[in-house]
Tab-separated table of C-alpha atoms in Angstrom:
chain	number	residue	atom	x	y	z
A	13	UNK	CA	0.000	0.000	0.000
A	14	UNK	CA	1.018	3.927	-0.119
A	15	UNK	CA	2.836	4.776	2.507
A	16	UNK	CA	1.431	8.023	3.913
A	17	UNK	CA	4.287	9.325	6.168
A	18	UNK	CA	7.708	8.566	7.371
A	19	UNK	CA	8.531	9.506	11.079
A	20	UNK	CA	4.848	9.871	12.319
A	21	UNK	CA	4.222	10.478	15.767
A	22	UNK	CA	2.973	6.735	16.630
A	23	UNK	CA	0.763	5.655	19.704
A	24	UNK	CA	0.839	2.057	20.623
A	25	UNK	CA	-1.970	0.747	22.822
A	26	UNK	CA	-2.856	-2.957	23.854
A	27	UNK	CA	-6.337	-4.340	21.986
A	28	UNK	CA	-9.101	-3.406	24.426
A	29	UNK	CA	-7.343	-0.640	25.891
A	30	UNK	CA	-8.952	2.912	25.289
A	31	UNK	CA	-6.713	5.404	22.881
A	32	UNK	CA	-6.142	9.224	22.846
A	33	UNK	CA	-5.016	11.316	19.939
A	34	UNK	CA	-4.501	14.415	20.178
A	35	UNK	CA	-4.158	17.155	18.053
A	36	UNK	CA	-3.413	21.192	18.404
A	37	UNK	CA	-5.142	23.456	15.269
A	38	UNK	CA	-3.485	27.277	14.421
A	39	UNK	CA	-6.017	29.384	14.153
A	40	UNK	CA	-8.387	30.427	16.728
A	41	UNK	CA	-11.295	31.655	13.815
A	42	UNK	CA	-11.495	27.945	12.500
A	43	UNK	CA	-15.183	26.829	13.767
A	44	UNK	CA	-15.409	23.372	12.375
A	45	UNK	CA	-13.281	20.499	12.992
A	46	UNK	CA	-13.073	16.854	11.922
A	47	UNK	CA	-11.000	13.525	12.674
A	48	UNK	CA	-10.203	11.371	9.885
A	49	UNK	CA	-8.764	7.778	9.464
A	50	UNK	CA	-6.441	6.701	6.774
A	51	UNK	CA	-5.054	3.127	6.078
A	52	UNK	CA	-3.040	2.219	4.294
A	53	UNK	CA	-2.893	2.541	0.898
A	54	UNK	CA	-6.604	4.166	0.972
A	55	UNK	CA	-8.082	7.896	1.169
A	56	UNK	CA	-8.738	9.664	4.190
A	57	UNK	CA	-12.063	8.244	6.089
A	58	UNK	CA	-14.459	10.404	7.890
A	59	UNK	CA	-14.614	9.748	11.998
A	60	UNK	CA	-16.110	12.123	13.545
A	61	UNK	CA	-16.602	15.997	13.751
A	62	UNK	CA	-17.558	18.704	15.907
A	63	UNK	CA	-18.223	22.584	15.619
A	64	UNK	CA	-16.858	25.406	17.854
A	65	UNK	CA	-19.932	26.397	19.661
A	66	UNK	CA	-19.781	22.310	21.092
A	67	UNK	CA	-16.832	21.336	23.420
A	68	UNK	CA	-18.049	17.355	22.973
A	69	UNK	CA	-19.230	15.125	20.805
A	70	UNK	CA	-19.434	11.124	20.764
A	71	UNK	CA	-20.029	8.560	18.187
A	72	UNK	CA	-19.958	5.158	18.233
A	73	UNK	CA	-16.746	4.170	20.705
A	74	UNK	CA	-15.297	7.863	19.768
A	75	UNK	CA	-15.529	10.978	21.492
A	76	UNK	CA	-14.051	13.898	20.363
A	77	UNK	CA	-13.247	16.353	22.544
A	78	UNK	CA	-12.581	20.279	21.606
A	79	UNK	CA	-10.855	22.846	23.722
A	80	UNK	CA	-10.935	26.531	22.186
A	81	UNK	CA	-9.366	28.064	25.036
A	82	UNK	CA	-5.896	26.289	24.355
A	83	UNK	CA	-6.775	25.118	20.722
A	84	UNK	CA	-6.796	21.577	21.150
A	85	UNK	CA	-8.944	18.812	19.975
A	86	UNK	CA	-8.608	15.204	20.839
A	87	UNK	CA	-10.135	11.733	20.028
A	88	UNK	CA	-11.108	9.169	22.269
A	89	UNK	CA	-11.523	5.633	20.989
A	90	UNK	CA	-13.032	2.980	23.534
A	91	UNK	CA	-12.016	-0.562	23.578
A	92	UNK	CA	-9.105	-0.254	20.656
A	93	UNK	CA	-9.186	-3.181	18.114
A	94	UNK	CA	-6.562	-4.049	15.921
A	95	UNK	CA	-8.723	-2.724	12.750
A	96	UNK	CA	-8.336	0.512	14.306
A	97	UNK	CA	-4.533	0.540	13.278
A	98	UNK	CA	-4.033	3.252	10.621
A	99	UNK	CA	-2.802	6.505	10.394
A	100	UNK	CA	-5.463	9.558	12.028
A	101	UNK	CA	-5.330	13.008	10.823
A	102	UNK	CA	-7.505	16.018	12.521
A	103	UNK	CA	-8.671	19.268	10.039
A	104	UNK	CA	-9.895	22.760	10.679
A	105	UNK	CA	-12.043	24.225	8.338
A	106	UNK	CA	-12.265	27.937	8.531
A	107	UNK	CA	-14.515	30.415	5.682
A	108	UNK	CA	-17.697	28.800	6.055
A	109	UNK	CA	-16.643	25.290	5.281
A	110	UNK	CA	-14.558	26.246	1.893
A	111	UNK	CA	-10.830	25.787	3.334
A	112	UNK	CA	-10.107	22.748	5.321
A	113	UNK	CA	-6.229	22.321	6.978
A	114	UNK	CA	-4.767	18.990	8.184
A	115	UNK	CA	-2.563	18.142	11.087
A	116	UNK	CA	0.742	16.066	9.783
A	117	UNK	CA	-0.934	13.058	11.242
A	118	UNK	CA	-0.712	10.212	14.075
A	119	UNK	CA	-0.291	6.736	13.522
A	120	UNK	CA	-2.558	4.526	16.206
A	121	UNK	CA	-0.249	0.993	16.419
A	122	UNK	CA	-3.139	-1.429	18.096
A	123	UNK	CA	-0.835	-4.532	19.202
A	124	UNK	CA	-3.292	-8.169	19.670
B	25	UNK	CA	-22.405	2.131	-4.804
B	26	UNK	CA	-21.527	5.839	-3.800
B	27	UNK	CA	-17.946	6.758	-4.230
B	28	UNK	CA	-15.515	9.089	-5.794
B	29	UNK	CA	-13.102	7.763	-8.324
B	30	UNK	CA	-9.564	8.901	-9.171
B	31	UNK	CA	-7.623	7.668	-12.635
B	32	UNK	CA	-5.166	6.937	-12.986
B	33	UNK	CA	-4.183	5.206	-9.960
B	34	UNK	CA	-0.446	5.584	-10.716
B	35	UNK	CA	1.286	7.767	-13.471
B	36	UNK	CA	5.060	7.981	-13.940
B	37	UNK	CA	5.815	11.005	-15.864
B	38	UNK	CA	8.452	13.544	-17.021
B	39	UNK	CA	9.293	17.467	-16.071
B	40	UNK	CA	6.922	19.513	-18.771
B	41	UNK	CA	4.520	16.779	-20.102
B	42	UNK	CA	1.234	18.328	-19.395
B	43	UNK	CA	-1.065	15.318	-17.806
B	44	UNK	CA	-4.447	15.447	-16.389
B	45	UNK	CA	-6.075	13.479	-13.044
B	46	UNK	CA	-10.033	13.107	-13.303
B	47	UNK	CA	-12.059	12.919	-10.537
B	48	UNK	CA	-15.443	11.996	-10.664
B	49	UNK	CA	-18.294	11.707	-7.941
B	50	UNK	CA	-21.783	9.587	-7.978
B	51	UNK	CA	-23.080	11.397	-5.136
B	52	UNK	CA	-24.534	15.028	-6.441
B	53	UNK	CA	-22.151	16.771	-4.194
B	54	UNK	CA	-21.533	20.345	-5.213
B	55	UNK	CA	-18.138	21.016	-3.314
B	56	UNK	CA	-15.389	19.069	-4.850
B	57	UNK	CA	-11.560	19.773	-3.845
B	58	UNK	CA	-8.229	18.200	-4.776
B	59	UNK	CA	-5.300	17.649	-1.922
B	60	UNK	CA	-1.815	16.523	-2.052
B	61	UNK	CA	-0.126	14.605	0.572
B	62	UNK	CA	3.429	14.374	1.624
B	63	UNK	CA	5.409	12.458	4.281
B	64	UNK	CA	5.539	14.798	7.353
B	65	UNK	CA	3.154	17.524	5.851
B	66	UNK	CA	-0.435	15.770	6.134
B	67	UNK	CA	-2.413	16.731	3.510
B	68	UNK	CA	-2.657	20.143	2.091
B	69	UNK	CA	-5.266	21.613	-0.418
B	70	UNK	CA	-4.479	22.967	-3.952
B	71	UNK	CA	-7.659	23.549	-5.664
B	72	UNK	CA	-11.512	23.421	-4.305
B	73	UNK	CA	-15.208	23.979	-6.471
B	74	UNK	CA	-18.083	25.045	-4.298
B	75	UNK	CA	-19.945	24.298	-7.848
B	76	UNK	CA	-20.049	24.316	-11.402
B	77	UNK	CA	-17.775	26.863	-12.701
B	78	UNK	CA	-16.913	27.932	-9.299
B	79	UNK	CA	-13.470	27.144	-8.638
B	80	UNK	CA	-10.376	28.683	-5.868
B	81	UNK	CA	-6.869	28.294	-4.717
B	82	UNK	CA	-6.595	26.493	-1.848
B	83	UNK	CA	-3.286	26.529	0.183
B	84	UNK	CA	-1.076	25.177	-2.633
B	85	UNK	CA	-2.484	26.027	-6.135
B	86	UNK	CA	0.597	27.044	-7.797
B	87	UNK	CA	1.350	24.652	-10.177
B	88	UNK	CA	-2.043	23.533	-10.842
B	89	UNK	CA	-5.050	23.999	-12.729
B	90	UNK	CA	-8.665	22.865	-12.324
B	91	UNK	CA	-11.995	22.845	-14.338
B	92	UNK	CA	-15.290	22.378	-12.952
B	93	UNK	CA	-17.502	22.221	-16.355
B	94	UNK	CA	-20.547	19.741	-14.678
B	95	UNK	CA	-21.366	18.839	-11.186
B	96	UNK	CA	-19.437	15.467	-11.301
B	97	UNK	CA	-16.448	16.193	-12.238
B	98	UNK	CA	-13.472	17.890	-11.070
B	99	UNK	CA	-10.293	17.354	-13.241
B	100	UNK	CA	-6.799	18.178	-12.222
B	101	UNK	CA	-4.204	19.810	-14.735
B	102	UNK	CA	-0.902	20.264	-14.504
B	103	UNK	CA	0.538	21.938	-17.474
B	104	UNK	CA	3.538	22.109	-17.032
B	105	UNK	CA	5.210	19.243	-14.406
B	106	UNK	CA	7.929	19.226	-12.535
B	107	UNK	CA	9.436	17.130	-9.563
B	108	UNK	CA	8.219	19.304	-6.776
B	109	UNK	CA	4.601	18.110	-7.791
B	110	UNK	CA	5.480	14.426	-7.039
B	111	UNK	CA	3.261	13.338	-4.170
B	112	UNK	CA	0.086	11.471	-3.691
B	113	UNK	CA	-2.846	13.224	-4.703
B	114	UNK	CA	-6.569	12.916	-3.568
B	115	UNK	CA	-9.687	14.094	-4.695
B	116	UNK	CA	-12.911	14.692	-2.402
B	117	UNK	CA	-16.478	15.369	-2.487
B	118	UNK	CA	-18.870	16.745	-0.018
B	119	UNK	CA	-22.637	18.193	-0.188
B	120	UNK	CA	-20.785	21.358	0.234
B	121	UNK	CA	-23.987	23.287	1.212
B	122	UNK	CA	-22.510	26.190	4.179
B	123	UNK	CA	-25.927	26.052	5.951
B	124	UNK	CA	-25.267	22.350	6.674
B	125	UNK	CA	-24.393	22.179	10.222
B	126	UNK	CA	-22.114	18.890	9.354
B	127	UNK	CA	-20.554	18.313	6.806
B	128	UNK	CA	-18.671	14.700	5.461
B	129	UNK	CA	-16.063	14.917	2.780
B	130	UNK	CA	-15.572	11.427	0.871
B	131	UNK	CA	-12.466	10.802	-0.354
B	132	UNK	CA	-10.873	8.849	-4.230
B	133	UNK	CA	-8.321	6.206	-2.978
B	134	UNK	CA	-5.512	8.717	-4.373
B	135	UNK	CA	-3.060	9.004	-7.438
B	136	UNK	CA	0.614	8.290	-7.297
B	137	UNK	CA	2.230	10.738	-8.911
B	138	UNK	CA	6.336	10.661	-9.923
B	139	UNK	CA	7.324	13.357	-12.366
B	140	UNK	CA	11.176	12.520	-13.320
């Protein structure tokens, strides 16, 4: 498959075990923000998103989690399995949902 | 099956030979945008199309040209290659309406790119 990074910040958690990514976005106008999933050799998957005016949201076994004070957003996922092993990116999306920026990335390593 | 599809898949070209990357989408989205992805640098966007015939630069647009003649279809042209451009490209699609509280982009599975 395409390999989508070299040097990635990588998180290794133990199947079962719950995982946090986190993720810190530039610019304090952006009011819409989304987690994405990428394996590899495949596009960019939806997760989850949130906008500004919510600090929480949860799907099913995520939670994202969005502090505007510092600028931070995070993503929870309960129970880890090993088909959560890819690479996750968040994005900001600023100018009414025209612009969207990506972080560099985190790879999620889920060992059996 | 709703999906957006990318071709070609792989292209191995050379500094100058103007190529083209369709993208087309099954979904009657009117925001289409292209990205580029590189190791280290996530994925950054060079063109996007809020609908037809209503295009704009994204972060990266030099380089690259894009045409967004019916709703479906969002093609990529670079006229004029060079070796800076090689990278993994992706094409998305989302209902693109700014009312819309939410708002999924669907992503091609990507084209390799090497211009030598």
């Amino acid at each position: 498959g395409e390999s989508v990074g070299l040097h990635l910040p990588t998180l290794s958690v133990q199947e079962g075990d719950n995982s946090i990514i986190n993720c810190a976005y530039s610019n304090s106008a952006s009011d819409y923000f989304i987690w994405y999933k990428q394996e590899s050799g495949k596009g960019p998957q939806f997760i989850i998103d949130i906008r500004s005016n919510m600090d929480k949201r949860q799907g099913q076994r995520v939670t994202v989690l969005l502090n505007k004070t510092v600028k931070h957003l995070s993503l929870q996922i309960a129970a880890t399995q090993p088909g959560d092993s890819a690479v996750y990116f968040c994005a900001e999306n600023i100018d009414n949902f025209n612009k969207f920026y990506f972080g560099s990335g985190t790879k999620l390593n889920v060992k059996p | 099956e709703a999906q957006v599809t990318q071709n070609p898949r792989y292209l191995i070209t050379v500094t100058g030979k103007k190529l083209t990357v369709t993208c087309s989408q099954n979904m009657n989205h009117e925001y289409m945008s292209w990205y580029r992805q590189d190791p280290g640098l996530g994925l950054r966007q060079i063109y996007y199309s809020m609908n037809v015939e209503v295009t704009d630069k994204g972060d990266v647009p030099e380089g690259y040209k894009v045409s967004r003649k019916e709703k479906r279809n969002f093609p990529l042209i670079l006229e004029s290659p060079s070796p800076n451009q090689t990278s993994l490209y992706f094409c998305a699609s989302s209902l693109g309406l700014a009312a819309q509280t939410y708002n999924e982009q669907f992503f091609g599975p990507g084209t390799r790119l090497t211009v030598l």
